[in-house]
mmCIF file of C-alpha atoms in Angstrom:
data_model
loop_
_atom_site.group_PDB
_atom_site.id
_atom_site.type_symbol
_atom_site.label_atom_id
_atom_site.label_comp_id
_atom_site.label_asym_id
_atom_site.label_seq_id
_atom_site.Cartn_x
_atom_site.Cartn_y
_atom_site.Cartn_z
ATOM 1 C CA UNK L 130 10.248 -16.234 -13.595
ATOM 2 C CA UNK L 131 13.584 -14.365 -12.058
ATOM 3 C CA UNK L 132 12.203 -13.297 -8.824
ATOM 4 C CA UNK L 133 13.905 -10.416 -6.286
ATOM 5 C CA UNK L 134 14.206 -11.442 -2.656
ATOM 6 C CA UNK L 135 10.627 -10.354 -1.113
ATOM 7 C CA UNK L 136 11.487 -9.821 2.904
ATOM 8 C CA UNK L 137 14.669 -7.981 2.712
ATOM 9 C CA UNK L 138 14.405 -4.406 4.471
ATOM 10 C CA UNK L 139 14.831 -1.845 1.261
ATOM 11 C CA UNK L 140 14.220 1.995 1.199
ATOM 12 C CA UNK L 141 11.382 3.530 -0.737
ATOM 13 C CA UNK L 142 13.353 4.229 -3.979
ATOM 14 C CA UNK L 143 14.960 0.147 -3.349
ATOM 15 C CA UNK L 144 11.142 -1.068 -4.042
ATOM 16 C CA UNK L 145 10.509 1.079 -6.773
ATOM 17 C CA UNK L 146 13.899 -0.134 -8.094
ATOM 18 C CA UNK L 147 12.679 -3.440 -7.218
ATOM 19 C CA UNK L 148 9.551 -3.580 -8.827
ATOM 20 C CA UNK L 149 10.741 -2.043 -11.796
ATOM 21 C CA UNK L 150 13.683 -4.517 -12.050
ATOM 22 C CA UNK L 151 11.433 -7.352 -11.465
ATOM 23 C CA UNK L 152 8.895 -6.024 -14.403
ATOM 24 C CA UNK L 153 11.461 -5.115 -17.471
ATOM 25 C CA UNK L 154 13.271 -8.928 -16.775
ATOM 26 C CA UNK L 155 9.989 -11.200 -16.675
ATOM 27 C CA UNK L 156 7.591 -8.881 -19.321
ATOM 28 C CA UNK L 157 7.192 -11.440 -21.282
ATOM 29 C CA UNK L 158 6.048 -13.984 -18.608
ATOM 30 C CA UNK L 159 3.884 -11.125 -16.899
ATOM 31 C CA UNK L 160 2.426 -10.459 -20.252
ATOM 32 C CA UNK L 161 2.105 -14.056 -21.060
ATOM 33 C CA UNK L 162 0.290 -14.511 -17.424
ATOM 34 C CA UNK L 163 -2.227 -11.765 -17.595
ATOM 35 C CA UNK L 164 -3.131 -10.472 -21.269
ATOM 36 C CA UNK L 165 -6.494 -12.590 -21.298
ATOM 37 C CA UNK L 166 -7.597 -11.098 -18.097
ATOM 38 C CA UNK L 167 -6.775 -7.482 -18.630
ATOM 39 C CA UNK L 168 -7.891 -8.051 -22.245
ATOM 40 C CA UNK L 169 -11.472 -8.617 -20.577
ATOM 41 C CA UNK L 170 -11.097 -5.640 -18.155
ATOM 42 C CA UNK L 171 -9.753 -3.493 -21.277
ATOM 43 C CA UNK L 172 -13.037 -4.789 -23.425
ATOM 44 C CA UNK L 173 -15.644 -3.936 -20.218
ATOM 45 C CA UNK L 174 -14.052 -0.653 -19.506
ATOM 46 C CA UNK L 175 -14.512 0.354 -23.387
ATOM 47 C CA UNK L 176 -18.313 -0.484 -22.982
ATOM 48 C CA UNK L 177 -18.199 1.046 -19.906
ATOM 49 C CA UNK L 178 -16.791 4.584 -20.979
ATOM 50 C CA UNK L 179 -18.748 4.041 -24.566
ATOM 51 C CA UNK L 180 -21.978 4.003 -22.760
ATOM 52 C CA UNK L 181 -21.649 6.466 -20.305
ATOM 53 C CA UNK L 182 -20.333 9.714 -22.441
ATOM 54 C CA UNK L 183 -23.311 10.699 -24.406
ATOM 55 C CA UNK L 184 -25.185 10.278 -20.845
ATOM 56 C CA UNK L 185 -22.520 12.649 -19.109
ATOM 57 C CA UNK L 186 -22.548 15.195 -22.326
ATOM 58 C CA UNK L 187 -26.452 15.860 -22.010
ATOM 59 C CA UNK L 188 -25.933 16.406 -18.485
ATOM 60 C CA UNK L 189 -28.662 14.104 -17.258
ATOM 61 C CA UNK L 190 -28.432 12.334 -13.420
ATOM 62 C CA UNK L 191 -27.707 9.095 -12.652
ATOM 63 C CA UNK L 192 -31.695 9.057 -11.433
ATOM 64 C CA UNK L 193 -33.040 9.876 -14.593
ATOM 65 C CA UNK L 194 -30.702 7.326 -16.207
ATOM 66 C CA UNK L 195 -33.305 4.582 -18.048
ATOM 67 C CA UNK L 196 -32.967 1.257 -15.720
ATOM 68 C CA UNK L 197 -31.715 -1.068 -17.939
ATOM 69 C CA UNK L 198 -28.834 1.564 -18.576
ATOM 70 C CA UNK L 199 -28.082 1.854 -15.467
ATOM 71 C CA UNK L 200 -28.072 -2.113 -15.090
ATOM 72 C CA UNK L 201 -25.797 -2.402 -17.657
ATOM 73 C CA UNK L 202 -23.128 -0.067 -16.124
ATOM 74 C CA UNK L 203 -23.662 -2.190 -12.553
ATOM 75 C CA UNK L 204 -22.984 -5.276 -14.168
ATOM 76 C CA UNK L 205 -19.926 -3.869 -15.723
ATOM 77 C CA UNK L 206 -18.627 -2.579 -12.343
ATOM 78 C CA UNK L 207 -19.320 -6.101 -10.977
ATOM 79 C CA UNK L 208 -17.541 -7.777 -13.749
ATOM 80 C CA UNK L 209 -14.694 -5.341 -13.815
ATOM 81 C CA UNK L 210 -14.082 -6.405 -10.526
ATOM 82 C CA UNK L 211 -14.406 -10.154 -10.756
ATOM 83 C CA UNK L 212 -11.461 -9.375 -14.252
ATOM 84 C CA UNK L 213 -9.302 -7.464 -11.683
ATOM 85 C CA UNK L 214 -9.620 -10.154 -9.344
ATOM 86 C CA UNK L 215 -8.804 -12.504 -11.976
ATOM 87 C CA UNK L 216 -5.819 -10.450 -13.427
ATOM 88 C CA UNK L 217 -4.097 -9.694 -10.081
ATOM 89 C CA UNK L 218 -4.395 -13.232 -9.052
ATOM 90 C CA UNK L 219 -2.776 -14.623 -12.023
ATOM 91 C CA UNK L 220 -0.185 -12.029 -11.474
ATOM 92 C CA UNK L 221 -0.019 -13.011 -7.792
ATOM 93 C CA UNK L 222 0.593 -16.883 -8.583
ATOM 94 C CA UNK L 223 3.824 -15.930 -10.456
ATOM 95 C CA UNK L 224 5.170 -13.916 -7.593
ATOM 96 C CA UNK L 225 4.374 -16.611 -4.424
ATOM 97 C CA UNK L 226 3.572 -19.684 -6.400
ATOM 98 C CA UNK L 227 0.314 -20.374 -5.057
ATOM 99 C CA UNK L 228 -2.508 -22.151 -7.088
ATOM 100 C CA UNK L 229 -4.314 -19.694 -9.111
ATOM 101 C CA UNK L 230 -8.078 -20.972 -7.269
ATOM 102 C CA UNK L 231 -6.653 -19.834 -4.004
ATOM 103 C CA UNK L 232 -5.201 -16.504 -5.218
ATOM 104 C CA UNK L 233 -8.335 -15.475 -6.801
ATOM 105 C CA UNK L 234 -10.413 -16.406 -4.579
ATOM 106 C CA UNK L 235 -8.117 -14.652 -1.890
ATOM 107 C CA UNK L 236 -7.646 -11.462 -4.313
ATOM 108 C CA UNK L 237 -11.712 -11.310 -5.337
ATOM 109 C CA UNK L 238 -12.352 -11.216 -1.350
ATOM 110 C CA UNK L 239 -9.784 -8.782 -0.922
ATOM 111 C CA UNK L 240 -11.570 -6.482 -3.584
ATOM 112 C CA UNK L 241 -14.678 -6.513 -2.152
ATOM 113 C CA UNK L 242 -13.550 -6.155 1.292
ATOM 114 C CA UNK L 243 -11.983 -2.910 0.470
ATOM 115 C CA UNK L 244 -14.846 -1.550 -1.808
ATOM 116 C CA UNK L 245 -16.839 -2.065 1.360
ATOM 117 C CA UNK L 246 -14.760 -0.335 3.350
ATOM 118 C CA UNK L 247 -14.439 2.331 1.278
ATOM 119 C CA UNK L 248 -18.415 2.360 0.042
ATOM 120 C CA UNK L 249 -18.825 2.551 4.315
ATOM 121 C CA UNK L 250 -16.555 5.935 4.748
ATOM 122 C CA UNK L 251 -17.567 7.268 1.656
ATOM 123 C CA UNK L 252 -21.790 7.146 2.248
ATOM 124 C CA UNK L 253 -20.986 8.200 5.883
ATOM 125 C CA UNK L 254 -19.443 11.392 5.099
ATOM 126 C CA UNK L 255 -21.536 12.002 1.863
ATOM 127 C CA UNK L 256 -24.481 11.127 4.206
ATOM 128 C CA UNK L 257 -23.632 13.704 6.590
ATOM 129 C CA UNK L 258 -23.058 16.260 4.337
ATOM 130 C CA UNK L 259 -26.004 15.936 2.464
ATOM 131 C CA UNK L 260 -27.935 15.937 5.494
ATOM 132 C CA UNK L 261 -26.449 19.363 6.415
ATOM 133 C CA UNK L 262 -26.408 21.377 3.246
ATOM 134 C CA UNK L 263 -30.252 19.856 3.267
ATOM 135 C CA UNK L 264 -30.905 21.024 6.453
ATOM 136 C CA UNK L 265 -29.785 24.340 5.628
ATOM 137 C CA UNK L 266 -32.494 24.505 2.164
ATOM 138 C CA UNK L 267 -34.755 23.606 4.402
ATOM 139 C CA UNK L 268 -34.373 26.615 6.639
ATOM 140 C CA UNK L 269 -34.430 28.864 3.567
ATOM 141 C CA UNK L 270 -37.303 27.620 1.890
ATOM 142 C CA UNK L 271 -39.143 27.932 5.644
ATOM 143 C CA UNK L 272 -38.324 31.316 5.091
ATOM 144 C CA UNK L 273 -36.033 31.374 7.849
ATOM 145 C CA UNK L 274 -32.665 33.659 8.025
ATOM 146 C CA UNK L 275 -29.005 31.833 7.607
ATOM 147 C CA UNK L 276 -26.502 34.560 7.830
ATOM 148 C CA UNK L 277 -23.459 33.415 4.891
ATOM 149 C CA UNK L 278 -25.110 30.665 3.785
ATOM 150 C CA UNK L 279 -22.834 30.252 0.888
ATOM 151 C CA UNK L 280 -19.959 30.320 3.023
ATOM 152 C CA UNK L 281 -21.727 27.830 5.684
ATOM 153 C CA UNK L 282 -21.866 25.797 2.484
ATOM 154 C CA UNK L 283 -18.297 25.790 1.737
ATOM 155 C CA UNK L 284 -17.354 25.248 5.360
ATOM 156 C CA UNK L 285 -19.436 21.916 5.101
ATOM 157 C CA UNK L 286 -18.000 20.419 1.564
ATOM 158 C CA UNK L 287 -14.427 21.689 3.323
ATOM 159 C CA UNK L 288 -15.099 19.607 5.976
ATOM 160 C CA UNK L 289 -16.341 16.733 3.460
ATOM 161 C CA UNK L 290 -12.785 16.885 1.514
ATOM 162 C CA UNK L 291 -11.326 16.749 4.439
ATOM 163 C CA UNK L 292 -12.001 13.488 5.929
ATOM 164 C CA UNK L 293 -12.063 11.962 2.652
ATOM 165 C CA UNK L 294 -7.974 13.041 2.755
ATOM 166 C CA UNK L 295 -7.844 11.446 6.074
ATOM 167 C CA UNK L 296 -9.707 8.443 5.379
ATOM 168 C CA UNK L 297 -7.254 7.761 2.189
ATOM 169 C CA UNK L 298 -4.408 8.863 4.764
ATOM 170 C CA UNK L 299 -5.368 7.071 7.528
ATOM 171 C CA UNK L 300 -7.474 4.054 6.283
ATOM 172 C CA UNK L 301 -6.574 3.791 2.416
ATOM 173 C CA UNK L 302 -2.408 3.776 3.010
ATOM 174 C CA UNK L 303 -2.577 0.916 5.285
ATOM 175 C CA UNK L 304 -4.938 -1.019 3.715
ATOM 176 C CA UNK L 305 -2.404 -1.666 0.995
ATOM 177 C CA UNK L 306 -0.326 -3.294 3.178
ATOM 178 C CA UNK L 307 -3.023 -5.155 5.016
ATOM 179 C CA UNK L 308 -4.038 -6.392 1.660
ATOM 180 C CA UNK L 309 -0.893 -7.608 0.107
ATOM 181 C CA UNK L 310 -0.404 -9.117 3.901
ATOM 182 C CA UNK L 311 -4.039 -11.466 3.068
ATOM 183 C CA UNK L 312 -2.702 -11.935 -0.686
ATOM 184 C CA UNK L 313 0.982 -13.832 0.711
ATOM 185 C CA UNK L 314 0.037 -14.913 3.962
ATOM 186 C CA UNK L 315 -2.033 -18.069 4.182
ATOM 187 C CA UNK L 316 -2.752 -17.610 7.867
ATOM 188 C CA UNK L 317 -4.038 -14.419 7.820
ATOM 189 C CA UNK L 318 -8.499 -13.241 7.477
ATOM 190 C CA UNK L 319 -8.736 -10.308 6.361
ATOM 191 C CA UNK L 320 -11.665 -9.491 9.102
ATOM 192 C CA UNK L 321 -10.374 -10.886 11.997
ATOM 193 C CA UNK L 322 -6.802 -9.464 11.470
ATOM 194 C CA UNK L 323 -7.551 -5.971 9.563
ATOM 195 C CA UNK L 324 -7.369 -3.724 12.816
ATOM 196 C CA UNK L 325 -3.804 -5.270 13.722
ATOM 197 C CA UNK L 326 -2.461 -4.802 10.119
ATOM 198 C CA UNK L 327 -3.855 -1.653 10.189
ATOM 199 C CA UNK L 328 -2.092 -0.567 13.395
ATOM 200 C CA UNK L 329 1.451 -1.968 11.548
ATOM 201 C CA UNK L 330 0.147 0.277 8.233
ATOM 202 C CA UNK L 331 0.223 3.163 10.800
ATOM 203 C CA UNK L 332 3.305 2.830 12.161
ATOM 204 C CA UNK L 333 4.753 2.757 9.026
ATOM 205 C CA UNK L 334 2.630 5.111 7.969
ATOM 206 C CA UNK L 335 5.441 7.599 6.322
ATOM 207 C CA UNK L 336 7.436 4.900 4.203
ATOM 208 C CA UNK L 337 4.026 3.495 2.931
ATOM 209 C CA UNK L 338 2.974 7.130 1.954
ATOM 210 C CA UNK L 339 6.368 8.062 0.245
ATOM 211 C CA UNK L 340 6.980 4.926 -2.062
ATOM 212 C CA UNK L 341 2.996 4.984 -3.181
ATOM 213 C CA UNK L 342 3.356 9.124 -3.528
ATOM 214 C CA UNK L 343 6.477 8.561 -6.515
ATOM 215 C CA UNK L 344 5.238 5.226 -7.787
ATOM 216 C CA UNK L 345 2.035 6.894 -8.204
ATOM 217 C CA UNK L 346 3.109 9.884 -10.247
ATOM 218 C CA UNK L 347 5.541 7.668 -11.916
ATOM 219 C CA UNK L 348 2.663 5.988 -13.352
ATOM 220 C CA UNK L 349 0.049 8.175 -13.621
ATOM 221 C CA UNK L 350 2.486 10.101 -16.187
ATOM 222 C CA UNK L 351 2.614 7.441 -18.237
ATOM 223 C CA UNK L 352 -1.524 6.950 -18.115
ATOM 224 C CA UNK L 353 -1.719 10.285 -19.215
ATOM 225 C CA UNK L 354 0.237 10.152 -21.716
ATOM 226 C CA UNK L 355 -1.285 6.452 -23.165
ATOM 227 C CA UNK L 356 -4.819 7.947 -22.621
ATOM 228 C CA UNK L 357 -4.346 10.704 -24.915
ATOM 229 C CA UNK L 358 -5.314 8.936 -28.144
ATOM 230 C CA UNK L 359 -8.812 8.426 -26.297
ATOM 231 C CA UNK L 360 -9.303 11.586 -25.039
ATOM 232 C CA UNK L 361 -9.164 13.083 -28.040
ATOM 233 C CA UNK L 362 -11.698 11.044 -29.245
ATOM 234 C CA UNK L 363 -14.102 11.312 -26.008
ATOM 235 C CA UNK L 364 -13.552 14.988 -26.081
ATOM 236 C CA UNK L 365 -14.762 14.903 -29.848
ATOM 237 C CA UNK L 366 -18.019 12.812 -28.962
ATOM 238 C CA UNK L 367 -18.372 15.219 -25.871
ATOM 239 C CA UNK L 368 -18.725 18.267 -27.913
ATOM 240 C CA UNK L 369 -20.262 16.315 -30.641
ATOM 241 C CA UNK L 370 -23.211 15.373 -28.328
ATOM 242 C CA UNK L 371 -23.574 18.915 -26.657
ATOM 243 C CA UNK L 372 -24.052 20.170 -30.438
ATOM 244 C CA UNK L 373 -27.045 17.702 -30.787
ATOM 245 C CA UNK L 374 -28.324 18.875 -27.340
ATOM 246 C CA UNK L 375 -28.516 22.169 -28.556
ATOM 247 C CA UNK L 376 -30.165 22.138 -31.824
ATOM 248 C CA UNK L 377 -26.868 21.245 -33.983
ATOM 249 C CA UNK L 378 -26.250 17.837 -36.698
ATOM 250 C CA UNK L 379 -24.321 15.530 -35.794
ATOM 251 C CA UNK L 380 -21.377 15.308 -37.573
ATOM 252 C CA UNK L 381 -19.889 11.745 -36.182
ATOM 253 C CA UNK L 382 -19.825 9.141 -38.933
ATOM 254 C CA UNK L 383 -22.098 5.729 -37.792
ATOM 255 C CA UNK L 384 -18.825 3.939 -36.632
ATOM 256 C CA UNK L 385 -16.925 6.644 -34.359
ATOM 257 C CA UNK L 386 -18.549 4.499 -31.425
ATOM 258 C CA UNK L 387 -17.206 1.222 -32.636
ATOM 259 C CA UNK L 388 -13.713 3.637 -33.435
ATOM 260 C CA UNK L 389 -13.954 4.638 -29.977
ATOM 261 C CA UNK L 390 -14.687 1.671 -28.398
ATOM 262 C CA UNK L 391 -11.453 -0.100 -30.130
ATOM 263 C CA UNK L 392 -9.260 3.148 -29.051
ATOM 264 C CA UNK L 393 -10.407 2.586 -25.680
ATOM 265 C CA UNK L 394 -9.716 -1.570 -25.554
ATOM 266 C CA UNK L 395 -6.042 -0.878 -27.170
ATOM 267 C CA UNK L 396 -5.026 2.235 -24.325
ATOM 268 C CA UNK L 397 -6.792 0.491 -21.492
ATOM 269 C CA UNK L 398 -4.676 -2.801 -22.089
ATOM 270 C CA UNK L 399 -1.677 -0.579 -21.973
ATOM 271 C CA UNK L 400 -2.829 1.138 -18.893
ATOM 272 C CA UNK L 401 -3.873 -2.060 -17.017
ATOM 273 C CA UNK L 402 -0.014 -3.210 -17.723
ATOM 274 C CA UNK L 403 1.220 -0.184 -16.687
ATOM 275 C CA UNK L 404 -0.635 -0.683 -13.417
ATOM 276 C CA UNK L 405 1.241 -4.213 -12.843
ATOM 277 C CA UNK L 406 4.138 -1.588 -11.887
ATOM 278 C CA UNK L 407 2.065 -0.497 -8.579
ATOM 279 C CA UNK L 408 1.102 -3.502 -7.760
ATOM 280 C CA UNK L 409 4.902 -5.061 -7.178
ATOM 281 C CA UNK L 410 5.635 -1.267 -5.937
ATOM 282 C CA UNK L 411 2.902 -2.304 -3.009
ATOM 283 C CA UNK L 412 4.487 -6.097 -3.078
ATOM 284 C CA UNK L 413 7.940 -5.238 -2.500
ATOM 285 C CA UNK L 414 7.064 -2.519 0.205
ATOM 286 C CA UNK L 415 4.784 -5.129 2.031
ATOM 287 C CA UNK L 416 8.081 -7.369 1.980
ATOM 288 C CA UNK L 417 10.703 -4.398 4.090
ATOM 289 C CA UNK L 418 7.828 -3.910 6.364
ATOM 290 C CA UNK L 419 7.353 -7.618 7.376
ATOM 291 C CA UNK L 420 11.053 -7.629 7.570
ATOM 292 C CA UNK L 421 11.467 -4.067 9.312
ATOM 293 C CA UNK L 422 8.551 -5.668 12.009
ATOM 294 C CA UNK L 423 10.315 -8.796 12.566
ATOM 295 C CA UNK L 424 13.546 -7.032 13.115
ATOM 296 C CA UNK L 425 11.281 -4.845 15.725
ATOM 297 C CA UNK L 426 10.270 -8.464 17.696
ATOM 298 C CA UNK L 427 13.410 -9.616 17.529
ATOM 299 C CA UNK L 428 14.911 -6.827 19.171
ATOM 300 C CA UNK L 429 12.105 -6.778 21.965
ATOM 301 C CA UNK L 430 13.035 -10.307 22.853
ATOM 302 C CA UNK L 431 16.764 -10.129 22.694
ATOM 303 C CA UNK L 432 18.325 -8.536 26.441
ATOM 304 C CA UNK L 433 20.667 -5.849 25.986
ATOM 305 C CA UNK L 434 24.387 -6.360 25.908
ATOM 306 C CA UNK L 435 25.578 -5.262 29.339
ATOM 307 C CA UNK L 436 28.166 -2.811 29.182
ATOM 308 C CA UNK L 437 31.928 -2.966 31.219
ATOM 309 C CA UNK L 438 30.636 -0.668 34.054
ATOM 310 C CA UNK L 439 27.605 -3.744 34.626
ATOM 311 C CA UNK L 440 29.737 -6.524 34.070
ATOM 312 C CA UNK L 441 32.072 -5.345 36.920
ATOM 313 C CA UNK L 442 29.245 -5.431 39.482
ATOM 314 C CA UNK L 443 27.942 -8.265 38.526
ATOM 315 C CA UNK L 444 31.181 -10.174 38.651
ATOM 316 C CA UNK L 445 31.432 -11.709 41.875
ATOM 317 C CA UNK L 446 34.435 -10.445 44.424
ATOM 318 C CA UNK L 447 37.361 -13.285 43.834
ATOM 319 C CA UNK L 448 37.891 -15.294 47.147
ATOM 320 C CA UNK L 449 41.141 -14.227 49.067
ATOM 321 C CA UNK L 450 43.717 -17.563 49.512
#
């Protein structure tokens, strides 16, 4: 595989340049590398979406969901993750030539270190808010008068967007670099060493935010342009199900779930490629700011060149014969 130099201290549009260099020369080995995983994440996401869109179209809750349903769809989440895991490490091994046991094992941590994170924020702020909008019902079924309720309302879910945007701004963005950081660097634990690669995130906070902002909508064009095919046909089923909900035949032939799930398998594969393109977006920008930090600790340690104006008084007098 023709690799690019990784710590070498490149602009945001030099990584995406990068990463898109290193993708279109080796997409054969990358494809090579990873189809078998992805193929498995393409086949669980199918079952995944298969399952849940006649649940979403009759507009039930996920507590009324029948449990072995709902099983189902949390052992797909689980093994979606262990196939990402699985695919980014054998993507991984290509790029720092590590054995494939200790990148997976290194990338399957790393998943579940940031869905924990994230499943932390998330239920703290959801938590909170549902504790106040409840609070609030509970003083108007006590009979109890809340002037603007409705707008009280709306101030709390404002408040809820809110810090999700700065937990993605100020958590999420430097996590990416703290977790390609555990994916190259043997020495590193994720625990132990997340607040100080989190610190390094933030002070790079605005050249980690640019390069994911236009390799993000670089990509998520192209999803929605692959996904199209499938939302055709989940839009179909959608409307299809309400008609059943509401007194109508169906008019789906027996096989449009088997159609849909092999519509779904065939875009997600393409999707999950597509997505290789972040990840060596996120790779190469890990590599600059390494090189951008050491540059910083170099030039902490290295005493300043004195100019003419200090080398004259520090020059001693010259002795008179």
């Amino acid at each position: 595989m023709e690799k690019e130099l990784l710590y070498k201290n490149r602009s945001f549009s030099s990584c995406i340049n990068a990463a898109y260099k290193l993708q279109l020369e080796n997409l054969k080995s990358i494809l090579k590398c990873t189809w078998l995983p992805i193929l498995v994440q393409s086949l669980l996401m199918g079952g995944y979406m298969v399952i849940i869109t006649p649940w979403l179209a009759n507009g039930a809750s996920w507590s009324g969901m029948p449990f072995l349903k709902l099983l189902a769809l949390v052992g797909i989440a689980i093994l979606e993750m262990v196939a990402a895991a699985w695919t980014l490490s054998r993507l991984m091994s290509l790029l720092n030539e590590k054995p494939r046991k200790w990148n997976f094992r290194r990338s399957l941590w790393m998943l579940i270190g940031n869905a924990v994170i994230s499943l932390i924020f998330v239920s703290l702020f959801s938590g909170g808010a549902g504790a106040a909008v409840g609070y609030l019902q509970a003083k108007a079924t006590a009979g109890e008068a809340i002037p603007a309720m409705s707008t009280t309302v709306m101030a709390i879910l404002g408040v809820y967007i809110l810090l999700l945007l700065l937990f993605f701004c100020l958590v999420q963005l430097p996590l990416l670099y703290a977790s390609m950081r555990y994916l190259n660097d043997e020495k590193m634990h994720f625990w132990r060493d997340l607040l100080p690669c989190l610190r390094t995130g933030l002070r790079h906070w605005g050249f980690i935010f640019i390069t994911v902002l236009l390799s993000s909508i670089f990509v998520a064009i192209i999803i929605m342009l692959l996904m199209i095919p499938y939302y055709i046909l989940s839009f179909a089923r959608f409307a299809s199900e309400v008609g059943v909900v509401t007194g109508d035949p169906s008019g789906m032939p027996g096989y449009f779930p088997w159609l849909q799930l092999f519509t779904a398998v065939i875009v997600f594969f393409l999707v999950y490629q597509v997505t290789i393109f972040e990840a060596l977006v996120i790779y190469f920008m890990y590599g600059s700011i390494e090189t951008q930090e050491k540059e910083r600790q170099s030039a902490k340690t290295i005493p300043p060149i004195p100019d003419i104006k200090e080398e004259a008084v520090l020059q001693p007098y010259p002795s008179s014969i």
